[in-house]
CSV table of C-alpha atoms in Angstrom, one decimal:
chain,number,residue,atom,x,y,z
A,1,UNK,CA,-0.1,-0.2,0.0
A,2,UNK,CA,1.4,3.1,-1.0
A,3,UNK,CA,2.0,5.7,2.1
A,4,UNK,CA,1.1,9.3,2.7
A,5,UNK,CA,4.9,9.9,2.7
A,6,UNK,CA,5.4,8.4,-0.6
A,7,UNK,CA,2.7,10.0,-2.5
A,8,UNK,CA,3.7,13.4,-1.0
A,9,UNK,CA,7.0,13.0,-2.3
A,10,UNK,CA,5.5,12.2,-5.6
A,11,UNK,CA,3.4,15.6,-5.6
A,12,UNK,CA,6.7,17.4,-4.6
A,13,UNK,CA,8.5,16.1,-7.1
A,14,UNK,CA,6.1,16.7,-9.8
A,15,UNK,CA,5.8,20.6,-8.7
A,16,UNK,CA,9.4,20.9,-8.9
A,17,UNK,CA,9.3,19.6,-12.1
A,18,UNK,CA,6.4,22.1,-13.3
A,19,UNK,CA,8.6,25.0,-11.7
A,20,UNK,CA,12.0,23.6,-13.5
A,21,UNK,CA,10.0,23.4,-16.9
A,22,UNK,CA,7.5,26.6,-16.6
A,23,UNK,CA,9.0,28.6,-19.1
A,24,UNK,CA,8.0,26.2,-21.6
A,25,UNK,CA,4.2,26.9,-21.1
A,26,UNK,CA,2.4,29.8,-22.8
A,27,UNK,CA,2.0,32.5,-20.0
A,28,UNK,CA,-1.9,33.0,-21.0
A,29,UNK,CA,-3.8,30.0,-21.5
A,30,UNK,CA,-4.6,29.4,-25.0
A,31,UNK,CA,-7.2,26.5,-24.6
A,32,UNK,CA,-10.8,27.5,-25.5
A,33,UNK,CA,-13.6,27.5,-22.5
A,34,UNK,CA,-15.3,24.4,-21.8
A,35,UNK,CA,-12.2,22.2,-23.3
A,36,UNK,CA,-11.8,20.3,-20.5
A,37,UNK,CA,-15.1,18.6,-20.5
A,38,UNK,CA,-14.3,16.6,-23.5
A,39,UNK,CA,-11.1,15.5,-22.2
A,40,UNK,CA,-12.1,13.9,-18.8
A,41,UNK,CA,-14.5,11.0,-18.4
A,42,UNK,CA,-18.4,11.6,-18.0
A,43,UNK,CA,-18.1,10.3,-14.2
A,44,UNK,CA,-16.2,10.1,-11.5
A,45,UNK,CA,-14.2,6.4,-11.0
A,46,UNK,CA,-16.1,3.8,-9.4
A,47,UNK,CA,-12.8,2.7,-8.0
A,48,UNK,CA,-9.5,4.7,-6.8
A,49,UNK,CA,-7.0,6.0,-9.6
A,50,UNK,CA,-3.4,5.9,-9.0
A,51,UNK,CA,-1.9,9.0,-7.9
A,52,UNK,CA,0.6,8.5,-11.1
A,53,UNK,CA,-2.7,8.5,-13.4
A,54,UNK,CA,-4.2,11.6,-11.6
A,55,UNK,CA,-0.7,13.3,-12.0
A,56,UNK,CA,-0.7,12.3,-15.6
A,57,UNK,CA,-3.8,14.0,-16.3
A,58,UNK,CA,-2.9,17.3,-14.5
A,59,UNK,CA,-0.1,17.5,-16.6
A,60,UNK,CA,-2.0,16.6,-20.1
A,61,UNK,CA,-5.2,18.3,-19.2
A,62,UNK,CA,-5.3,20.5,-16.5
A,63,UNK,CA,-1.8,22.5,-17.2
A,64,UNK,CA,-2.6,23.7,-20.7
A,65,UNK,CA,-5.6,25.5,-19.8
A,66,UNK,CA,-3.9,27.6,-16.9
A,67,UNK,CA,-2.5,30.9,-16.9
A,68,UNK,CA,0.5,30.5,-15.3
A,69,UNK,CA,1.0,33.2,-12.6
A,70,UNK,CA,4.0,31.7,-11.4
A,71,UNK,CA,5.7,32.4,-14.9
A,72,UNK,CA,8.8,35.0,-14.9
A,73,UNK,CA,7.0,36.5,-17.8
A,74,UNK,CA,3.7,37.1,-16.2
A,75,UNK,CA,3.3,40.8,-15.9
A,76,UNK,CA,-0.5,41.5,-15.7
A,77,UNK,CA,-1.4,42.1,-12.0
A,78,UNK,CA,0.4,42.6,-8.8
A,79,UNK,CA,1.9,39.3,-8.0
A,80,UNK,CA,0.8,36.8,-5.5
A,81,UNK,CA,3.2,34.1,-6.5
A,82,UNK,CA,4.2,31.9,-4.0
A,83,UNK,CA,7.9,31.2,-2.6
A,84,UNK,CA,8.9,27.5,-1.9
A,85,UNK,CA,9.2,28.9,1.7
A,86,UNK,CA,5.5,29.9,1.2
A,87,UNK,CA,4.4,26.5,-0.4
A,88,UNK,CA,6.0,24.5,2.9
A,89,UNK,CA,3.6,26.9,4.9
A,90,UNK,CA,0.9,25.9,2.6
A,91,UNK,CA,1.5,22.4,3.1
A,92,UNK,CA,1.4,22.7,7.1
A,93,UNK,CA,-2.0,25.0,6.8
A,94,UNK,CA,-3.4,22.4,5.1
A,95,UNK,CA,-2.3,19.7,7.5
A,96,UNK,CA,-3.3,21.5,10.5
A,97,UNK,CA,-6.5,23.0,9.2
A,98,UNK,CA,-7.4,25.2,11.8
A,99,UNK,CA,-9.8,30.4,10.5
A,100,UNK,CA,-7.2,31.9,13.6
A,101,UNK,CA,-8.6,33.7,17.0
A,102,UNK,CA,-7.3,37.1,16.0
A,103,UNK,CA,-9.4,37.2,12.8
A,104,UNK,CA,-12.3,36.0,14.5
A,105,UNK,CA,-12.2,38.6,17.2
A,106,UNK,CA,-11.4,41.3,14.5
A,107,UNK,CA,-14.2,40.0,12.4
A,108,UNK,CA,-16.9,39.5,14.9
A,109,UNK,CA,-20.0,41.6,15.8
A,110,UNK,CA,-22.1,41.4,18.6
A,111,UNK,CA,-25.2,44.0,18.7
A,112,UNK,CA,-27.7,43.1,21.1
A,113,UNK,CA,-30.4,41.4,18.6
A,114,UNK,CA,-27.8,39.0,18.0
A,115,UNK,CA,-27.2,38.1,21.5
A,116,UNK,CA,-28.3,34.5,23.1
A,117,UNK,CA,-27.7,32.3,26.0
A,118,UNK,CA,-25.8,29.9,23.8
A,119,UNK,CA,-23.4,32.2,22.3
A,120,UNK,CA,-22.9,33.7,25.7
A,121,UNK,CA,-21.8,30.4,27.2
A,122,UNK,CA,-19.0,30.0,24.4
A,123,UNK,CA,-20.4,26.4,24.0
A,124,UNK,CA,-21.2,27.0,20.3
A,125,UNK,CA,-19.6,28.0,17.3
A,126,UNK,CA,-20.8,31.4,16.0
A,127,UNK,CA,-20.2,31.2,12.3
A,128,UNK,CA,-21.6,34.9,11.9
A,129,UNK,CA,-18.2,35.7,13.5
A,130,UNK,CA,-16.0,33.9,11.2
A,131,UNK,CA,-17.2,35.6,7.8
A,132,UNK,CA,-14.3,35.7,5.2
A,133,UNK,CA,-12.0,33.6,7.2
A,134,UNK,CA,-14.7,30.6,7.2
A,135,UNK,CA,-13.2,29.4,3.9
A,136,UNK,CA,-9.6,30.4,4.4
A,137,UNK,CA,-7.1,28.5,5.9
A,138,UNK,CA,-4.3,29.7,8.6
A,139,UNK,CA,-2.5,31.9,6.4
A,140,UNK,CA,-0.5,33.5,9.1
A,141,UNK,CA,1.3,30.4,9.5
A,142,UNK,CA,2.5,30.8,6.0
A,143,UNK,CA,3.7,34.1,6.2
A,144,UNK,CA,5.3,33.5,9.4
A,145,UNK,CA,7.5,30.8,7.9
A,146,UNK,CA,8.1,32.9,4.6
A,147,UNK,CA,9.5,35.5,6.8
A,148,UNK,CA,11.5,32.9,8.9
A,149,UNK,CA,12.9,31.3,5.8
A,150,UNK,CA,13.7,34.2,4.1
A,151,UNK,CA,14.4,36.9,6.7
A,152,UNK,CA,13.7,40.6,6.6
A,153,UNK,CA,16.7,41.4,4.7
A,154,UNK,CA,16.3,39.0,1.8
A,155,UNK,CA,12.4,40.4,1.7
A,156,UNK,CA,13.5,43.5,1.2
A,157,UNK,CA,16.3,42.7,-1.3
A,158,UNK,CA,13.5,40.8,-3.5
A,159,UNK,CA,11.3,44.0,-3.4
A,160,UNK,CA,14.2,46.4,-4.2
A,161,UNK,CA,15.1,44.1,-7.0
A,162,UNK,CA,11.4,44.1,-8.6
A,163,UNK,CA,11.6,47.9,-8.1
A,164,UNK,CA,15.0,47.9,-10.1
A,165,UNK,CA,13.5,45.8,-12.9
A,166,UNK,CA,10.4,48.3,-13.2
A,167,UNK,CA,13.0,51.2,-13.3
A,168,UNK,CA,15.0,49.6,-16.3
A,169,UNK,CA,11.7,48.8,-18.1
A,170,UNK,CA,10.6,52.0,-18.0
A,171,UNK,CA,13.9,53.5,-19.0
A,172,UNK,CA,13.9,51.0,-22.1
A,173,UNK,CA,10.4,52.4,-23.0
A,174,UNK,CA,11.5,56.2,-22.5
A,175,UNK,CA,14.5,55.5,-25.1
A,176,UNK,CA,12.1,54.3,-27.9
A,177,UNK,CA,10.6,57.4,-29.8
A,178,UNK,CA,7.6,55.2,-31.0
A,179,UNK,CA,6.2,54.8,-27.1
A,180,UNK,CA,5.6,57.0,-24.0
A,181,UNK,CA,5.0,56.4,-20.5
A,182,UNK,CA,1.3,57.2,-19.6
A,183,UNK,CA,1.6,58.1,-16.2
A,184,UNK,CA,4.8,57.9,-14.0
A,185,UNK,CA,5.8,54.8,-12.7
A,186,UNK,CA,4.6,53.7,-9.2
A,187,UNK,CA,6.7,51.1,-7.7
A,188,UNK,CA,6.5,48.1,-9.9
A,189,UNK,CA,3.9,49.2,-12.3
A,190,UNK,CA,4.5,50.9,-15.5
A,191,UNK,CA,2.0,52.5,-17.9
A,192,UNK,CA,2.7,52.7,-21.4
A,193,UNK,CA,1.6,52.8,-25.0
A,194,UNK,CA,2.7,52.8,-28.5
A,195,UNK,CA,2.1,56.5,-29.7
A,196,UNK,CA,-0.6,57.4,-32.5
A,197,UNK,CA,1.0,57.4,-35.9
A,198,UNK,CA,-0.5,57.9,-39.2
A,199,UNK,CA,-3.6,59.4,-38.0
A,200,UNK,CA,-4.3,55.9,-36.3
A,201,UNK,CA,-6.6,55.8,-33.6
A,202,UNK,CA,-4.1,55.3,-30.5
A,203,UNK,CA,-6.4,53.2,-28.4
A,204,UNK,CA,-7.2,51.0,-30.9
A,205,UNK,CA,-3.5,50.5,-32.0
A,206,UNK,CA,-2.7,49.7,-28.4
A,207,UNK,CA,-5.6,47.1,-28.4
A,208,UNK,CA,-3.9,45.4,-31.2
A,209,UNK,CA,-0.4,45.5,-29.8
A,210,UNK,CA,-1.5,43.7,-26.4
A,211,UNK,CA,-3.1,40.9,-28.4
A,212,UNK,CA,-0.3,40.4,-30.3
A,213,UNK,CA,1.6,40.4,-27.2
A,214,UNK,CA,-0.7,38.1,-25.2
A,215,UNK,CA,-1.7,35.9,-28.2
A,216,UNK,CA,2.1,34.8,-28.7
A,217,UNK,CA,2.3,33.1,-25.1
A,218,UNK,CA,5.5,34.4,-24.3
A,219,UNK,CA,4.4,37.2,-21.6
A,220,UNK,CA,1.1,38.5,-20.3
A,221,UNK,CA,0.3,42.0,-19.8
A,222,UNK,CA,-2.8,43.7,-19.0
A,223,UNK,CA,-4.8,46.9,-20.1
A,224,UNK,CA,-6.2,50.2,-18.5
A,225,UNK,CA,-7.4,53.6,-19.2
A,226,UNK,CA,-6.5,56.8,-18.3
A,227,UNK,CA,-8.3,60.1,-19.1
A,228,UNK,CA,-9.9,57.9,-22.1
A,229,UNK,CA,-6.1,56.9,-23.0
A,230,UNK,CA,-5.9,53.0,-23.2
A,231,UNK,CA,-2.9,51.9,-22.1
A,232,UNK,CA,-0.7,48.7,-21.4
A,233,UNK,CA,0.1,47.7,-18.1
A,234,UNK,CA,3.3,45.8,-16.9
A,235,UNK,CA,3.7,44.8,-13.4
A,236,UNK,CA,6.9,43.4,-12.2
A,237,UNK,CA,6.7,40.7,-9.2
A,238,UNK,CA,6.8,37.3,-10.0
A,239,UNK,CA,9.3,35.1,-7.7
A,240,UNK,CA,11.1,33.6,-10.9
A,241,UNK,CA,11.4,37.4,-12.8
A,242,UNK,CA,15.0,38.2,-13.8
A,243,UNK,CA,16.5,41.1,-15.7
A,244,UNK,CA,16.7,38.5,-18.8
A,245,UNK,CA,12.9,38.2,-18.6
A,246,UNK,CA,12.5,42.0,-19.0
A,247,UNK,CA,14.8,42.1,-21.8
A,248,UNK,CA,13.1,39.3,-23.1
A,249,UNK,CA,9.4,41.2,-22.8
A,250,UNK,CA,10.8,44.4,-24.2
A,251,UNK,CA,12.1,42.6,-27.3
A,252,UNK,CA,8.7,40.8,-27.6
A,253,UNK,CA,7.2,44.4,-27.6
A,254,UNK,CA,9.0,46.0,-30.6
A,255,UNK,CA,8.6,42.8,-32.5
A,256,UNK,CA,5.0,43.3,-32.1
A,257,UNK,CA,4.8,47.0,-32.4
A,258,UNK,CA,6.6,46.8,-35.7
A,259,UNK,CA,4.2,44.2,-37.2
A,260,UNK,CA,1.1,46.3,-35.9
A,261,UNK,CA,2.6,49.5,-37.3
A,262,UNK,CA,3.0,47.7,-40.6
A,263,UNK,CA,-0.3,46.4,-40.7
A,264,UNK,CA,-2.0,49.2,-39.6
A,265,UNK,CA,-0.2,51.7,-41.9
A,266,UNK,CA,-2.2,53.3,-44.6
């Protein structure tokens, strides 16, 4: 009989391989909605499947449908990516499965019309006090382990590195006369656009550019509107992002900009 220890190791090996090969996947999912229903059985298995079969299905059917937030070329939103220390904390959170007393205290409310003898006696669980934490595990433990494993010094270094990468990316944009910074950089958020040319509509031009970038699968950015101006957002912050990824992103943007301008020229 396979032990919990053996299967846990197999899952960790699977995750480690995923991280090792994450740059091979398109950053943004390229499958059509509903694709998964045609690839999986119509009903649950009558008997248990092996973990090997389950992980194979994850690899072949689930991973192709994901947008990979952990990718070093994910620049769409402020990151909530996991470090290895955070993952270890997540494992402990799952094992202990305990909605934290301090959070309950901070979210509870006790107006007169809700008071009753059972609640006052503390012999029942008042789910009204749990609110958001009802569906959340003990995340404070995860944060505590991240801080312990990395230390404040390394966490600050990571933040400063991301800010420096944002500055470098902003400088690359400023050097290219075809582009402009729409609003000043905010920490790791760079808001830019391709300047209108040949009487082209600037908003439509940048929509086409963003679509070309994201459809390549090599990076994922998002859009925003400032005072009616449609622009492209780049947020630096993924755990695995390095300077080379920012250079690759800029090369991709320049490549797609040339194509879009050529296609849109009168």
